[in-house]
Amino acid sequence: MDTLPNLERINKYYFWNLITVDPDDNKFVDCAIAANAHFICTEDKHFKVLANVTFPTVSVISTKDFILLLHKKDEQRIQ
């Protein structure tokens, strides 16, 4: 994977520990924050706690919403 042209390695230097019920999920949140991601796409219920976090903000969308977003972007590109 390290040779993919659309891959960027991000080193995280701060651990936010925003998810307490399943601390192993924090690596994804920390990476999203460090990478300035627009959102995390997941069905994992542990990420719902992020909706109540005011800083840093991390948006979470479902896989269904992500697919709809992809279709919308694809339609806009075709037009």
PDB file of C-alpha atoms in Angstrom:
ATOM      1  CA  MET A   1       0.000   0.000   0.000  1.00  0.00           C
ATOM      2  CA  ASP A   2       2.888   2.360   0.638  1.00  0.00           C
ATOM      3  CA  THR A   3       3.457   2.739  -3.106  1.00  0.00           C
ATOM      4  CA  LEU A   4      -0.088   3.847  -3.994  1.00  0.00           C
ATOM      5  CA  PRO A   5      -0.112   7.333  -5.560  1.00  0.00           C
ATOM      6  CA  ASN A   6      -3.148   8.458  -3.546  1.00  0.00           C
ATOM      7  CA  LEU A   7      -1.730   7.411  -0.173  1.00  0.00           C
ATOM      8  CA  GLU A   8      -0.286   9.905   2.254  1.00  0.00           C
ATOM      9  CA  ARG A   9       1.375   8.801   5.473  1.00  0.00           C
ATOM     10  CA  ILE A  10       0.217  10.831   8.452  1.00  0.00           C
ATOM     11  CA  ASN A  11       2.070  10.675  11.753  1.00  0.00           C
ATOM     12  CA  LYS A  12      -0.128  11.525  14.691  1.00  0.00           C
ATOM     13  CA  TYR A  13       1.490  13.272  17.598  1.00  0.00           C
ATOM     14  CA  TYR A  14      -1.521  13.797  19.815  1.00  0.00           C
ATOM     15  CA  PHE A  15      -3.934  11.210  21.162  1.00  0.00           C
ATOM     16  CA  TRP A  16      -7.413  12.640  21.738  1.00  0.00           C
ATOM     17  CA  ASN A  17      -8.961   9.541  23.380  1.00  0.00           C
ATOM     18  CA  LEU A  18     -12.491  10.647  22.480  1.00  0.00           C
ATOM     19  CA  ILE A  19     -14.005   7.152  22.444  1.00  0.00           C
ATOM     20  CA  THR A  20     -13.911   5.637  25.907  1.00  0.00           C
ATOM     21  CA  VAL A  21     -16.157   2.575  25.455  1.00  0.00           C
ATOM     22  CA  ASP A  22     -13.839   1.063  22.827  1.00  0.00           C
ATOM     23  CA  PRO A  23     -10.438   2.766  23.057  1.00  0.00           C
ATOM     24  CA  ASP A  24      -9.113   0.770  20.090  1.00  0.00           C
ATOM     25  CA  ASP A  25     -11.358   2.914  17.830  1.00  0.00           C
ATOM     26  CA  ASN A  26      -9.438   6.051  18.806  1.00  0.00           C
ATOM     27  CA  LYS A  27      -6.689   5.324  16.280  1.00  0.00           C
ATOM     28  CA  PHE A  28      -9.169   6.030  13.476  1.00  0.00           C
ATOM     29  CA  VAL A  29     -10.407   9.242  15.098  1.00  0.00           C
ATOM     30  CA  ASP A  30      -6.866  10.458  15.766  1.00  0.00           C
ATOM     31  CA  CYS A  31      -5.884   9.716  12.183  1.00  0.00           C
ATOM     32  CA  ALA A  32      -8.946  11.547  10.823  1.00  0.00           C
ATOM     33  CA  ILE A  33      -8.124  14.597  12.936  1.00  0.00           C
ATOM     34  CA  ALA A  34      -4.434  14.565  11.959  1.00  0.00           C
ATOM     35  CA  ALA A  35      -5.329  14.191   8.283  1.00  0.00           C
ATOM     36  CA  ASN A  36      -8.006  16.909   8.459  1.00  0.00           C
ATOM     37  CA  ALA A  37     -10.524  14.409   7.047  1.00  0.00           C
ATOM     38  CA  HIS A  38     -14.005  15.585   6.142  1.00  0.00           C
ATOM     39  CA  PHE A  39     -15.614  12.626   7.889  1.00  0.00           C
ATOM     40  CA  ILE A  40     -15.284   9.032   9.057  1.00  0.00           C
ATOM     41  CA  CYS A  41     -17.474   6.488   7.306  1.00  0.00           C
ATOM     42  CA  THR A  42     -18.520   3.723   9.695  1.00  0.00           C
ATOM     43  CA  GLU A  43     -21.420   1.718  11.071  1.00  0.00           C
ATOM     44  CA  ASP A  44     -19.646   1.257  14.409  1.00  0.00           C
ATOM     45  CA  LYS A  45     -21.948   2.521  17.162  1.00  0.00           C
ATOM     46  CA  HIS A  46     -19.017   3.580  19.330  1.00  0.00           C
ATOM     47  CA  PHE A  47     -18.374   6.523  17.002  1.00  0.00           C
ATOM     48  CA  LYS A  48     -21.767   8.078  17.844  1.00  0.00           C
ATOM     49  CA  VAL A  49     -20.170   9.779  20.853  1.00  0.00           C
ATOM     50  CA  LEU A  50     -18.336  12.071  18.411  1.00  0.00           C
ATOM     51  CA  ALA A  51     -21.605  13.885  17.658  1.00  0.00           C
ATOM     52  CA  ASN A  52     -21.386  15.388  21.172  1.00  0.00           C
ATOM     53  CA  VAL A  53     -17.746  16.468  20.922  1.00  0.00           C
ATOM     54  CA  THR A  54     -17.389  20.174  20.168  1.00  0.00           C
ATOM     55  CA  PHE A  55     -13.616  20.150  19.707  1.00  0.00           C
ATOM     56  CA  PRO A  56     -12.105  18.691  17.715  1.00  0.00           C
ATOM     57  CA  THR A  57     -15.045  18.123  15.433  1.00  0.00           C
ATOM     58  CA  VAL A  58     -15.157  14.813  13.615  1.00  0.00           C
ATOM     59  CA  SER A  59     -18.144  14.099  11.402  1.00  0.00           C
ATOM     60  CA  VAL A  60     -19.312  10.508  11.098  1.00  0.00           C
ATOM     61  CA  ILE A  61     -21.477   9.259   8.244  1.00  0.00           C
ATOM     62  CA  SER A  62     -23.001   5.884   7.551  1.00  0.00           C
ATOM     63  CA  THR A  63     -21.952   3.722   4.646  1.00  0.00           C
ATOM     64  CA  LYS A  64     -25.362   4.347   3.074  1.00  0.00           C
ATOM     65  CA  ASP A  65     -24.842   8.121   3.224  1.00  0.00           C
ATOM     66  CA  PHE A  66     -21.321   7.697   1.853  1.00  0.00           C
ATOM     67  CA  ILE A  67     -22.627   5.758  -1.150  1.00  0.00           C
ATOM     68  CA  LEU A  68     -25.270   8.438  -1.747  1.00  0.00           C
ATOM     69  CA  LEU A  69     -22.554  11.098  -1.571  1.00  0.00           C
ATOM     70  CA  LEU A  70     -20.446   9.220  -4.108  1.00  0.00           C
ATOM     71  CA  HIS A  71     -23.397   8.911  -6.488  1.00  0.00           C
ATOM     72  CA  LYS A  72     -24.157  12.613  -6.118  1.00  0.00           C
ATOM     73  CA  LYS A  73     -20.547  13.550  -6.884  1.00  0.00           C
ATOM     74  CA  ASP A  74     -20.567  11.206  -9.871  1.00  0.00           C
ATOM     75  CA  GLU A  75     -23.762  12.796 -11.207  1.00  0.00           C
ATOM     76  CA  GLN A  76     -22.290  16.285 -10.812  1.00  0.00           C
ATOM     77  CA  ARG A  77     -19.192  15.240 -12.699  1.00  0.00           C
ATOM     78  CA  ILE A  78     -21.252  13.851 -15.602  1.00  0.00           C
ATOM     79  CA  GLN A  79     -23.301  17.060 -15.978  1.00  0.00           C
TER      80      GLN A  79
END
